[in-house]
mmCIF file of C-alpha atoms (C1' of nucleotides) in Angstrom:
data_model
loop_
_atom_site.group_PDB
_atom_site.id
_atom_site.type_symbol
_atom_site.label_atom_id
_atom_site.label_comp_id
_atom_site.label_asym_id
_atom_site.label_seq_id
_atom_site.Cartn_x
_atom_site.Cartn_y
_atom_site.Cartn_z
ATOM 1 C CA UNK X 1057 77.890 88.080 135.544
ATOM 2 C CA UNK X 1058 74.323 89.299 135.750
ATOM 3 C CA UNK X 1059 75.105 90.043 139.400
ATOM 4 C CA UNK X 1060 76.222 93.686 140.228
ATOM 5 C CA UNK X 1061 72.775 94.618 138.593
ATOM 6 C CA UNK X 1062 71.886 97.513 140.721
ATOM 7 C CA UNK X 1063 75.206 97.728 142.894
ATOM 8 C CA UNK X 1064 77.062 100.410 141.227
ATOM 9 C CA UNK X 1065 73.926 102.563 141.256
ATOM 10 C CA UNK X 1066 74.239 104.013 144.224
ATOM 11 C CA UNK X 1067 78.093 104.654 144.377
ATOM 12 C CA UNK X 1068 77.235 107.556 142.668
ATOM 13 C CA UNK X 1069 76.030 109.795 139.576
ATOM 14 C CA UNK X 1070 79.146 108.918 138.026
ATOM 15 C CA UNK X 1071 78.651 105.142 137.575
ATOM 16 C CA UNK X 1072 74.607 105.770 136.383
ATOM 17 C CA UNK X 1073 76.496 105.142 133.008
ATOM 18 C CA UNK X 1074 77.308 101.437 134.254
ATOM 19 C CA UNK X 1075 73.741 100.320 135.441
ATOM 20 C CA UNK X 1076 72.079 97.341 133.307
ATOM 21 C CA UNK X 1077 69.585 99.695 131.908
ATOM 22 C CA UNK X 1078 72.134 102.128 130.468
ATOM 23 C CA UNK X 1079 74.156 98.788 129.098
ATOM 24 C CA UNK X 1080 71.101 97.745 127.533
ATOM 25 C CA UNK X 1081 70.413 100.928 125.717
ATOM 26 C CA UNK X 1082 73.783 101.394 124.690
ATOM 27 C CA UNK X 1083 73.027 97.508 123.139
ATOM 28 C CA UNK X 1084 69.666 98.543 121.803
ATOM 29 C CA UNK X 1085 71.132 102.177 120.318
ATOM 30 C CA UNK X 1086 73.787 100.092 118.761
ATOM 31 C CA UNK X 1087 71.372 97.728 116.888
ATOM 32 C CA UNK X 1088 69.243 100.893 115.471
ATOM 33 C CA UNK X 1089 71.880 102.486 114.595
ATOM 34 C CA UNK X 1090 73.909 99.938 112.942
ATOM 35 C CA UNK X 1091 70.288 99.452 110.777
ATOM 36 C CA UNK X 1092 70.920 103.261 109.476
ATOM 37 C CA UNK X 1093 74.280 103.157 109.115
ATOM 38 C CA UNK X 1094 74.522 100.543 106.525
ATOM 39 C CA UNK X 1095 70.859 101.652 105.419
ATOM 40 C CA UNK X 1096 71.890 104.199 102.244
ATOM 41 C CA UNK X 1097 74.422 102.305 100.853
ATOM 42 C CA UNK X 1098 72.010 99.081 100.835
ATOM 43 C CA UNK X 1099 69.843 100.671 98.707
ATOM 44 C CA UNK X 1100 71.883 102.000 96.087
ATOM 45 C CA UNK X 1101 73.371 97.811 95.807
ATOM 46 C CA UNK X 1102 69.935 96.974 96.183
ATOM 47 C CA UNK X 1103 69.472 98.662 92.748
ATOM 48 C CA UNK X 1104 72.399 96.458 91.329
ATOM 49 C CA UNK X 1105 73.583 92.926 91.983
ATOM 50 C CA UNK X 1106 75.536 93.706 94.580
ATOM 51 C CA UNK X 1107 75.614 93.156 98.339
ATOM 52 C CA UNK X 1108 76.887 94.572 101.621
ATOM 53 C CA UNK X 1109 79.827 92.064 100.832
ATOM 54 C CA UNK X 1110 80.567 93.708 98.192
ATOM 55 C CA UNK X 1111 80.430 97.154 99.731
ATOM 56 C CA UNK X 1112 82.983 96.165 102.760
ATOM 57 C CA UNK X 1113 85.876 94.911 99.445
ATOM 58 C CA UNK X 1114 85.241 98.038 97.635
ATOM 59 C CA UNK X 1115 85.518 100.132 100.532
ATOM 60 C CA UNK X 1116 88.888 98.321 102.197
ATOM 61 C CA UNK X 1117 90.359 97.909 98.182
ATOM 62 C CA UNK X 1118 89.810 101.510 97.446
ATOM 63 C CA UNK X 1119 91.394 101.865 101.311
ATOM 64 C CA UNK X 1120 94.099 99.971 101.635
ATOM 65 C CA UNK X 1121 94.480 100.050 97.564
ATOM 66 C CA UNK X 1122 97.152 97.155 96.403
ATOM 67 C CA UNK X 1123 96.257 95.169 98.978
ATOM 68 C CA UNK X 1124 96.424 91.429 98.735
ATOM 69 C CA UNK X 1125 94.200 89.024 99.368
ATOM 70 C CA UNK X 1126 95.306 87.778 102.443
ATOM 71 C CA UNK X 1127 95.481 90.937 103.937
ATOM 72 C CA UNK X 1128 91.832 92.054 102.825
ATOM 73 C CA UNK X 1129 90.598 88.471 104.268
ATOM 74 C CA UNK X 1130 92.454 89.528 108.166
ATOM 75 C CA UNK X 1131 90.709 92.968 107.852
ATOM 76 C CA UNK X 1132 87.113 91.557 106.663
ATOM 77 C CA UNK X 1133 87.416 88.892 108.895
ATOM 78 C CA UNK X 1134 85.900 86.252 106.305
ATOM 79 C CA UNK X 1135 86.921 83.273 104.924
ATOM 80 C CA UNK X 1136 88.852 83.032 101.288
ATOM 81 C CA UNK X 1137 85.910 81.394 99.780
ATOM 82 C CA UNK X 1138 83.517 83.708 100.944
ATOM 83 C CA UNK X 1139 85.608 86.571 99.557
ATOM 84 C CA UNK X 1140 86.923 84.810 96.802
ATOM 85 C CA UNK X 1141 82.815 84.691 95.580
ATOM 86 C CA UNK X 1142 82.889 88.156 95.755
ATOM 87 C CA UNK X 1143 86.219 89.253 94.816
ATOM 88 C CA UNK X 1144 85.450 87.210 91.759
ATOM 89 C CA UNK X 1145 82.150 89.001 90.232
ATOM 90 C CA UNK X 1146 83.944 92.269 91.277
ATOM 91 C CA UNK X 1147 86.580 91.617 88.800
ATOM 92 C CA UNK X 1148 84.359 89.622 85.921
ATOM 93 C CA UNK X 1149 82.536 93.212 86.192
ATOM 94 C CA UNK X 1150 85.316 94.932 85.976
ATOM 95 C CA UNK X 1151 84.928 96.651 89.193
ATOM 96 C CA UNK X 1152 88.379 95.545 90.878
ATOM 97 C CA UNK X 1153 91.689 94.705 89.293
ATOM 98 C CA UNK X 1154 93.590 91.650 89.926
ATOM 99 C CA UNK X 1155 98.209 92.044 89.685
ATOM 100 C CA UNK X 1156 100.261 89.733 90.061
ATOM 101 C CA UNK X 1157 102.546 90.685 92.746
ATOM 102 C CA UNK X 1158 106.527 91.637 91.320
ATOM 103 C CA UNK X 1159 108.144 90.379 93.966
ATOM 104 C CA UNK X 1160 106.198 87.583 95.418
ATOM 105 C CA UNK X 1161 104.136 86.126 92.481
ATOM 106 C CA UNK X 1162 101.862 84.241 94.500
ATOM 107 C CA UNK X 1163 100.727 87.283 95.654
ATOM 108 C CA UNK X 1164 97.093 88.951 93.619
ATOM 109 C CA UNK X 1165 97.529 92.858 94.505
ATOM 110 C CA UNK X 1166 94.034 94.209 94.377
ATOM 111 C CA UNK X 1167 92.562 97.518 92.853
ATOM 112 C CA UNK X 1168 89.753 99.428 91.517
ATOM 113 C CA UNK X 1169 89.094 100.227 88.447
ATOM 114 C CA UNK X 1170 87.392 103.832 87.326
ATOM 115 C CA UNK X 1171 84.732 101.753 87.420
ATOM 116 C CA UNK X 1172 84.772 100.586 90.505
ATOM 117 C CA UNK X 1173 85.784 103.913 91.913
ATOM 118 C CA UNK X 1174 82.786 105.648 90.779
ATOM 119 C CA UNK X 1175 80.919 103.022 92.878
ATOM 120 C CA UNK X 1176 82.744 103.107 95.778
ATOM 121 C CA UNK X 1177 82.437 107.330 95.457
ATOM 122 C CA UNK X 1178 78.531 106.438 95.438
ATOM 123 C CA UNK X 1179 78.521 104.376 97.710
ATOM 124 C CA UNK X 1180 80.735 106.196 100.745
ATOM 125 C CA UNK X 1181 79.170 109.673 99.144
ATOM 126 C CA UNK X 1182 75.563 108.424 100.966
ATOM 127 C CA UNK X 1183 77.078 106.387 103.839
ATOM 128 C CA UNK X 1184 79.291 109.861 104.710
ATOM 129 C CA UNK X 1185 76.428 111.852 104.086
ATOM 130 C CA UNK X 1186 74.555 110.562 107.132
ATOM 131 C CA UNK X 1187 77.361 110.180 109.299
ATOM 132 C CA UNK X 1188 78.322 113.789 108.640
ATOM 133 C CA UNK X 1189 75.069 114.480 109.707
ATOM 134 C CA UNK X 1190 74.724 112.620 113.015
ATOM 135 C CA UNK X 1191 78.241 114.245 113.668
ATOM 136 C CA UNK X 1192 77.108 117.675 113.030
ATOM 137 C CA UNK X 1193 73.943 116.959 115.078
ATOM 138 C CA UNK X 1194 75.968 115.930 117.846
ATOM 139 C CA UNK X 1195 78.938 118.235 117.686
ATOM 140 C CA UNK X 1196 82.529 117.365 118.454
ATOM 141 C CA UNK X 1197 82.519 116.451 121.694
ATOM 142 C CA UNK X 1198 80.069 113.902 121.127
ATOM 143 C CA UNK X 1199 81.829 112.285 118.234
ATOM 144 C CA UNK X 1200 85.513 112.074 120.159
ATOM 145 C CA UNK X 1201 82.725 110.139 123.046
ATOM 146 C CA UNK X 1202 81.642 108.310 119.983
ATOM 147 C CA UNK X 1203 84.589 106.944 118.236
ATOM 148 C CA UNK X 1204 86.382 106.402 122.305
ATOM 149 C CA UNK X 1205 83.680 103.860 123.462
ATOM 150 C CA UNK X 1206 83.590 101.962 119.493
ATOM 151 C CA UNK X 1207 87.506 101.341 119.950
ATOM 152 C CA UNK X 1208 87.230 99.955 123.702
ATOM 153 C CA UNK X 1209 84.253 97.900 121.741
ATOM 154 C CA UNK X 1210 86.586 95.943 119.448
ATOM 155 C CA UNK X 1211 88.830 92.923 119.982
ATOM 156 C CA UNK X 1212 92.328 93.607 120.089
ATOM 157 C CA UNK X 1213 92.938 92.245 116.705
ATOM 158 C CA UNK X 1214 90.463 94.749 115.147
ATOM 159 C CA UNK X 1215 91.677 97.541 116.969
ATOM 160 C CA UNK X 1216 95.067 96.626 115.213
ATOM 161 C CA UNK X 1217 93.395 96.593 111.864
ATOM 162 C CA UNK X 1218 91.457 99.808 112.644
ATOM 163 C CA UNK X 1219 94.482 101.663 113.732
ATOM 164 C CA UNK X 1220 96.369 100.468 110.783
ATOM 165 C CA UNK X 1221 93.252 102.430 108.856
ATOM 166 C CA UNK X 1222 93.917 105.242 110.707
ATOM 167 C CA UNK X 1223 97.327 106.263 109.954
ATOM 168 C CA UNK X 1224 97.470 104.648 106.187
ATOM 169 C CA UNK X 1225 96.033 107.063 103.165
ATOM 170 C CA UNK X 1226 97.896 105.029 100.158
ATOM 171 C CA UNK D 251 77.244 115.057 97.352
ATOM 172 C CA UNK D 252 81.362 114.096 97.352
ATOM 173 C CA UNK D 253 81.918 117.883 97.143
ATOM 174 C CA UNK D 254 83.376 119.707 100.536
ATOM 175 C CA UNK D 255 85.434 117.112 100.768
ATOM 176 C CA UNK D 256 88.572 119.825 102.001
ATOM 177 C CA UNK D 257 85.888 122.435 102.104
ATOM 178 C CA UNK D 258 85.459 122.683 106.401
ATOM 179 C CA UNK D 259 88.897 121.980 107.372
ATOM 180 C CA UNK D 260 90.035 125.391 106.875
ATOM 181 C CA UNK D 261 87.095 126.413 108.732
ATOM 182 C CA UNK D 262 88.495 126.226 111.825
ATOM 183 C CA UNK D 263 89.472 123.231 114.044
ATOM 184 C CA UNK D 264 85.762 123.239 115.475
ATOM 185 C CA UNK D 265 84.967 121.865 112.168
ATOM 186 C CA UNK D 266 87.818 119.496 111.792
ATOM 187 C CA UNK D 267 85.707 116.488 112.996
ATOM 188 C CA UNK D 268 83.335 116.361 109.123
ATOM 189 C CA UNK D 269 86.241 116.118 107.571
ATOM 190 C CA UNK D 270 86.065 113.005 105.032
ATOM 191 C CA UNK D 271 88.958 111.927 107.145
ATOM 192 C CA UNK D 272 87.561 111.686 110.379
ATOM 193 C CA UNK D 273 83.953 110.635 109.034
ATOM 194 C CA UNK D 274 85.727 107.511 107.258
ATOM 195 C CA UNK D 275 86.951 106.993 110.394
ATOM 196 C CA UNK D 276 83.894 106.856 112.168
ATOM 197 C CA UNK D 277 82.624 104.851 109.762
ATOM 198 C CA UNK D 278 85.829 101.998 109.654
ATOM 199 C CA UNK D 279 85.346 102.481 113.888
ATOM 200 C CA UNK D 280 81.404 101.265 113.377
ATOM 201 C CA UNK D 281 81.844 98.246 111.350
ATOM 202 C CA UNK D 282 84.979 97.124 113.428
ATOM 203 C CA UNK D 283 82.829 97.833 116.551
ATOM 204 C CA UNK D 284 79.589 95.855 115.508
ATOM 205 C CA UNK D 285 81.874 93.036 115.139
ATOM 206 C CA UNK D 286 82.755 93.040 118.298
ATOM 207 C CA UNK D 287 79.310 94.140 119.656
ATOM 208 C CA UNK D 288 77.883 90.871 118.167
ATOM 209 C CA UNK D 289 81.066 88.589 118.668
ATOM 210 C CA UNK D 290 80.063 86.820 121.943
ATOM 211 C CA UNK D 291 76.715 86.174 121.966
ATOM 212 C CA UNK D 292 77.086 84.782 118.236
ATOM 213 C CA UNK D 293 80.082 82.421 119.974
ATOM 214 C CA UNK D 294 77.461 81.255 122.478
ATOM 215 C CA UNK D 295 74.415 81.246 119.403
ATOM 216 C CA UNK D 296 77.327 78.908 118.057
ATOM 217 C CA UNK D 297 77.474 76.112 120.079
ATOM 218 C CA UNK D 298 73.446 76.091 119.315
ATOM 219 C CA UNK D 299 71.610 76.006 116.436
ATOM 220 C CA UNK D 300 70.272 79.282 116.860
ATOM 221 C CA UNK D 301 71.489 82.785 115.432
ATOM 222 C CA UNK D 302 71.875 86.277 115.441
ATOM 223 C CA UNK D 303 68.163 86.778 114.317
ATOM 224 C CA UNK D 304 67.159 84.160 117.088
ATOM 225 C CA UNK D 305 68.771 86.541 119.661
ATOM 226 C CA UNK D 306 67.202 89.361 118.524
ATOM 227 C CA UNK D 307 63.685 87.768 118.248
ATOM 228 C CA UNK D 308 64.877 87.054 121.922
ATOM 229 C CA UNK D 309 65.994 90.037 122.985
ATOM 230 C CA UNK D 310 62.985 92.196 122.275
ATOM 231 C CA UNK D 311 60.640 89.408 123.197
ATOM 232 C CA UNK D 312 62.280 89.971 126.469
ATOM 233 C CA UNK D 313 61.938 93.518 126.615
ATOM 234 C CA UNK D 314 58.626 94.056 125.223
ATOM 235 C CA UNK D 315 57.024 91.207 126.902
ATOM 236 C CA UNK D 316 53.803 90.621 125.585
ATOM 237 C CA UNK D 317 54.203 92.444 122.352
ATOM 238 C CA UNK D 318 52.673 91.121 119.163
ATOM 239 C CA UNK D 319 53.997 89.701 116.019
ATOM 240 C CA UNK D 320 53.355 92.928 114.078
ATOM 241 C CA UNK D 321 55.095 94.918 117.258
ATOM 242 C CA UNK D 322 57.815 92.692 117.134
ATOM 243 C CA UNK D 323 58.041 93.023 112.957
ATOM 244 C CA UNK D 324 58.109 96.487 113.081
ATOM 245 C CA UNK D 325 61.510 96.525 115.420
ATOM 246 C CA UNK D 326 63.277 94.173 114.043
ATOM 247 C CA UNK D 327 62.275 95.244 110.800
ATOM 248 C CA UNK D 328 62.350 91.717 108.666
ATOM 249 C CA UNK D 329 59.394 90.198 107.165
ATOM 250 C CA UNK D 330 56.991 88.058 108.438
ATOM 251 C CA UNK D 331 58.474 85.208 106.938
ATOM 252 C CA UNK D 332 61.567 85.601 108.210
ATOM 253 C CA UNK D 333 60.583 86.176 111.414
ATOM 254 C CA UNK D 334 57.652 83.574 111.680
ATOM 255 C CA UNK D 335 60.856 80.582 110.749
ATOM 256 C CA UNK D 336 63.023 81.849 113.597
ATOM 257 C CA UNK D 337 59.349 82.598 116.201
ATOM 258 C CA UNK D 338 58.822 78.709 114.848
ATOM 259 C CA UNK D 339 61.772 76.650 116.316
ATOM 260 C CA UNK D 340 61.821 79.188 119.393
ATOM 261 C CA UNK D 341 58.070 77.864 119.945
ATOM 262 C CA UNK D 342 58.867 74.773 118.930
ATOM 263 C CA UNK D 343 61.768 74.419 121.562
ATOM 264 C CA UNK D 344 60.037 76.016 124.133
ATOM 265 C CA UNK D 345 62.018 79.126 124.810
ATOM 266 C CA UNK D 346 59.069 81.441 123.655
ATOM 267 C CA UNK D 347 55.426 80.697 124.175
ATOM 268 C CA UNK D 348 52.899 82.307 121.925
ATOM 269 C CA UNK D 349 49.585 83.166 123.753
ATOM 270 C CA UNK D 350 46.285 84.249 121.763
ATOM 271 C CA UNK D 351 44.931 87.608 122.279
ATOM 272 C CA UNK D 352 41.942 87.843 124.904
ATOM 273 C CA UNK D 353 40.870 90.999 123.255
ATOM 274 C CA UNK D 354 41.911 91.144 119.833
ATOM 275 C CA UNK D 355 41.923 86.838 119.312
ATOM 276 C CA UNK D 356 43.853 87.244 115.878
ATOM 277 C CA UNK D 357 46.942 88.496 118.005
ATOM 278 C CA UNK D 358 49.360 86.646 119.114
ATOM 279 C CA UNK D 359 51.371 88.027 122.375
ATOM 280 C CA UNK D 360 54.956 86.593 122.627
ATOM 281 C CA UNK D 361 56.630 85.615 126.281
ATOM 282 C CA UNK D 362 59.778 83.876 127.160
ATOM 283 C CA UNK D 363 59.784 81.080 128.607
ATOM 284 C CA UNK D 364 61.722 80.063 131.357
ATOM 285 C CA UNK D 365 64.379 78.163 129.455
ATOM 286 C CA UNK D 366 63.993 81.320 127.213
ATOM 287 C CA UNK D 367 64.618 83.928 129.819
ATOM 288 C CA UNK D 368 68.067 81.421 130.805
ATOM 289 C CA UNK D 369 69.158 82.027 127.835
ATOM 290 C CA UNK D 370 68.119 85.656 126.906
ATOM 291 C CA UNK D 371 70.437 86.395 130.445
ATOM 292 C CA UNK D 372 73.257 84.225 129.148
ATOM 293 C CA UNK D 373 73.418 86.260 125.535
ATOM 294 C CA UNK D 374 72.823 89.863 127.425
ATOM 295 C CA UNK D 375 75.038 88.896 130.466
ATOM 296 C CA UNK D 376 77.864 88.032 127.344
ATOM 297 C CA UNK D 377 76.494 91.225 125.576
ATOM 298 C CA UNK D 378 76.502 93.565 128.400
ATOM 299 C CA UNK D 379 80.160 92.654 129.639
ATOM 300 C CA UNK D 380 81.888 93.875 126.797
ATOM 301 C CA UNK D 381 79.187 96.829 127.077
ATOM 302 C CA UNK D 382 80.074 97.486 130.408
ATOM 303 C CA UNK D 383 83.995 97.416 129.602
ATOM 304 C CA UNK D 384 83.979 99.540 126.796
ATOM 305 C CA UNK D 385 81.725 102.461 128.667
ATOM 306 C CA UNK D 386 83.894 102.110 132.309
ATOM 307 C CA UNK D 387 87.004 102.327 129.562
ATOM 308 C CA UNK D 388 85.875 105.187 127.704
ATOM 309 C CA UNK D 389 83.832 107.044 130.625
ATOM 310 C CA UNK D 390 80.196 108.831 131.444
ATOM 311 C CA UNK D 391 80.870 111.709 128.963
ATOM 312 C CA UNK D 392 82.126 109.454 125.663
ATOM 313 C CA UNK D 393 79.064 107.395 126.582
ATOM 314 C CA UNK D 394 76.805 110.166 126.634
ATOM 315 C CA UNK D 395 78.592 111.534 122.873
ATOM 316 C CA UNK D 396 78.049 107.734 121.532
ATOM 317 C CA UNK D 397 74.502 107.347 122.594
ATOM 318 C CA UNK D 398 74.420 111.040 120.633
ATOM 319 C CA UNK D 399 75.840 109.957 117.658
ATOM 320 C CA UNK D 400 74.214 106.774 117.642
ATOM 321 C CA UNK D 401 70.628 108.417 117.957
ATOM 322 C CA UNK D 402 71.605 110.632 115.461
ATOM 323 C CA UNK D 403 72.562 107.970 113.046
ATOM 324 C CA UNK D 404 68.675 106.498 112.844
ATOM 325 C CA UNK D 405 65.870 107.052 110.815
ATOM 326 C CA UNK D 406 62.853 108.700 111.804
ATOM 327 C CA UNK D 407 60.916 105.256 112.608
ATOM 328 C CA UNK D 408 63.975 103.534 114.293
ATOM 329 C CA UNK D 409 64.109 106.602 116.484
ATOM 330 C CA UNK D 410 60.493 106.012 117.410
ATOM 331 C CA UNK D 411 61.350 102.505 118.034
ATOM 332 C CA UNK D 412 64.039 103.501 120.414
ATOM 333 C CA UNK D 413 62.152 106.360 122.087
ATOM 334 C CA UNK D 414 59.668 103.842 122.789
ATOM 335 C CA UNK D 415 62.655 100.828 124.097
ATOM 336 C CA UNK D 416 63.672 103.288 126.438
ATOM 337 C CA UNK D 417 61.085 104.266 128.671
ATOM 338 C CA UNK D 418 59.644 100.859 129.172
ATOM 339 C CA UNK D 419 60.589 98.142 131.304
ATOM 340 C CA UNK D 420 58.004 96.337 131.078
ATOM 341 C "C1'" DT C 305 27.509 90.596 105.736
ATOM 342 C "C1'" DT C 306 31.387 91.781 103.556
ATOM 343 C "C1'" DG C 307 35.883 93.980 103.362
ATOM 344 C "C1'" DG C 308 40.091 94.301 105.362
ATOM 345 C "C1'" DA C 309 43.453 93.490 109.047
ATOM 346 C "C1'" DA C 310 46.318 90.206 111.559
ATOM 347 C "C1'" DT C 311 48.386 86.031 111.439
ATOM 348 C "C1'" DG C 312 50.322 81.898 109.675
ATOM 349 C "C1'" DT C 313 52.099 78.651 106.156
ATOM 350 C "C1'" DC C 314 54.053 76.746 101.863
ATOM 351 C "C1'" DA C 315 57.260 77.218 98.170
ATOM 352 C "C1'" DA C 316 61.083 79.011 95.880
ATOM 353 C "C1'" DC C 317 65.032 81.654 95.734
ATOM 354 C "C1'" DA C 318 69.386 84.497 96.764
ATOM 355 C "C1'" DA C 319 73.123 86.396 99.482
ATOM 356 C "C1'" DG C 320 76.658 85.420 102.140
ATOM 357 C "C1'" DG C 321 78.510 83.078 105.814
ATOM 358 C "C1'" DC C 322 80.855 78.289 106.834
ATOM 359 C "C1'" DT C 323 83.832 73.643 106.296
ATOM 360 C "C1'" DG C 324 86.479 70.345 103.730
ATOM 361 C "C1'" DA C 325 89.185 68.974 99.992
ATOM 362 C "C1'" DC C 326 92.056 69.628 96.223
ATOM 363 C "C1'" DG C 327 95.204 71.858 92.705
ATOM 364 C "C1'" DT C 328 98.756 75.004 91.206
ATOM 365 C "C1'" DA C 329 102.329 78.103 91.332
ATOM 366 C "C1'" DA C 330 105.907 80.140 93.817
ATOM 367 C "C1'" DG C 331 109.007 80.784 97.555
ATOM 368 C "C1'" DC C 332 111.940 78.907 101.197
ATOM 369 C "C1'" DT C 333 114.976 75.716 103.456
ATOM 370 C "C1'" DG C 334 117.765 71.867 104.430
ATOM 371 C "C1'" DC T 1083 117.717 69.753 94.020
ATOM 372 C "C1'" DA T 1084 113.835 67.859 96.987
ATOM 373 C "C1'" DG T 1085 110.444 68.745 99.811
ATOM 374 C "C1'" DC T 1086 107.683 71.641 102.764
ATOM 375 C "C1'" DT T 1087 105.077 75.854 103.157
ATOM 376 C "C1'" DT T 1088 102.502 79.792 101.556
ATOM 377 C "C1'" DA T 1089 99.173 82.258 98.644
ATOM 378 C "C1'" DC T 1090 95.524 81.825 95.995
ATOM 379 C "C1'" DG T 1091 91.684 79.830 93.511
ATOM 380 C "C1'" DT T 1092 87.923 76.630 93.110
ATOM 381 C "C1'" DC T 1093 84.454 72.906 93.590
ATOM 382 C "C1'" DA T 1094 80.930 70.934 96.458
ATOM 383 C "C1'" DG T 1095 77.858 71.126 100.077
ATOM 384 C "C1'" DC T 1096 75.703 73.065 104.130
ATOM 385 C "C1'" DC T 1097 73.503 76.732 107.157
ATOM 386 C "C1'" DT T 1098 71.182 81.038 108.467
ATOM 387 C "C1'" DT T 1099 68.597 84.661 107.241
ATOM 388 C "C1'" DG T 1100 66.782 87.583 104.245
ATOM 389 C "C1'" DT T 1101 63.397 88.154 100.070
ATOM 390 C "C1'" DT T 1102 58.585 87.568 97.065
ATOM 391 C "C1'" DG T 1103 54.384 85.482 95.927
ATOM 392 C "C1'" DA T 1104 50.307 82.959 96.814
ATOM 393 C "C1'" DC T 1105 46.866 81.422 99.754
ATOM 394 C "C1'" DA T 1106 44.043 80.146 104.140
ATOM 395 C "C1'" DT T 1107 42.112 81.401 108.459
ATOM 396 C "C1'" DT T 1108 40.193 84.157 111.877
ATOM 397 C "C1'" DC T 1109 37.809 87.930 113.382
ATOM 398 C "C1'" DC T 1110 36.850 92.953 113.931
ATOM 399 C "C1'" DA T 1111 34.245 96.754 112.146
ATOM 400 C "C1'" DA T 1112 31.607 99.429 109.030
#
DNA sequence: TTGGAATGTCAACAAGGCTGACGTAAGCTG
DNA sequence: CAGCTTACGTCAGCCTTGTTGACATTCCAA
């Protein structure tokens, strides 16, 4: 697997993209990046008793609103009892809203509250706020380059959840 | 800050890419992606009693050779603490050795070993493969618009840090 | 020589992952 | 109806990885 370090090199300009060196970059841009990304957003829950945890239900409740649990737990990709801390303090603050699903009452349908959309405006206001910057620095082209090479990144299972995200506004 | 939210898309389509929209998007694309950037070194990390932070502490070791403990603080951006535990049991299990400065004797430079440079190639090598996938899938120009975006996406200091990762190979 | 920088260490704590086990209510199926 | 399965919650315990605070050591530099 480490082989091929320097093979594709010299194929062409076209392939400098593949070389090791590139790869690691890409890794190392990645890692920076990923710091600033989730750097705003940190710092406002810093303030409070909250977590990034608690940021990723917010955000995918106030997505995906009415939601249940199971579904929230495929999409974070946690266990129940890691969420289930969460979800919990969420609702003792009133944050989120737990329903009782009409026609399957094992089913808990999740929403936020006004509370807990004023948080979740906060919180995606600053995270947006820097991403619309990096996409304005960049321009267009650079952000359809962007979101191409994060979707090959993903397993197949989260680019099913992610295109699910895509198309749903509910 | 949550104002413009329909504000550019009548703009014209040049503009259509800030759109709350598309920059949720982005965002849902980035935390989907890290998951998959970190998934299979962290399955490998796994079957060890090491971690994420033990790769990292790896990975840079690796690619600033020789750097000190403050050097190495500064990129990964932790505290001492935190860093010293996970520097501990990679000294202790001989994948890093720690050398005393000959200049400055308060320093400490940081190596891999060669048990630590195995496994450094085995996390990359599982690292880089997806990588290397996701940039032949999405092709030289996307991978020159995410590396934009990304950069874009840092802080001043991360930036530096980055600058600095990519002209050295050392 | 003394202050401060660089490093390390101990202790305590919290967030947020994980597994395993168990309970309850509700739905489904033979 | 009886019994299995599903959805959810919860308790207990463990791990990694982050945090602060306090303190010791070593050594450079003014």
């Amino acid at each position: 697997m480490s082989d091929g370090r320097m093979a594709q090199v010299y194929r062409g300009e076209s392939l400098l993209f593949l070389t090791d060196e590139q790869l690691r970059q890409g890794i190392e841009a990645m890692f920076f990046a990923y710091r600033g990304f989730t750097a705003d957003p940190d710092r406002i829950l810093g303030e409070m008793a909250y977590g990034r945890a608690h940021h990723r239900a917010i955000h995918f409740i106030n997505r995906v609103s009415g939601t249940t649990v199971n579904n929230l737990l495929a999409i974070l990709g946690v266990t129940k009892q890691s969420l289930n801390r969460v979800l919990r303090t969420l609702i003792a603050e009133g944050l989120v809203e737990s329903r009782v699903g009409t026609i399957d009452k094992r089913e808990r349908h999740l929403f936020l509250t006004e509370a807990g959309h004023e948080l979740e405006t906060r919180l995606s206001d600053a995270q947006r706020a820097r991403m619309r910057a990096a996409f304005r620095d960049a321009g267009p082209e650079a952000v359809a380059g962007f979101k191409q090479v994060l979707e090959a990144m993903m397993d197949s299972d989260m680019r099913n959840a992610y295109a699910k995200m895509r198309g749903n506004t509910t």
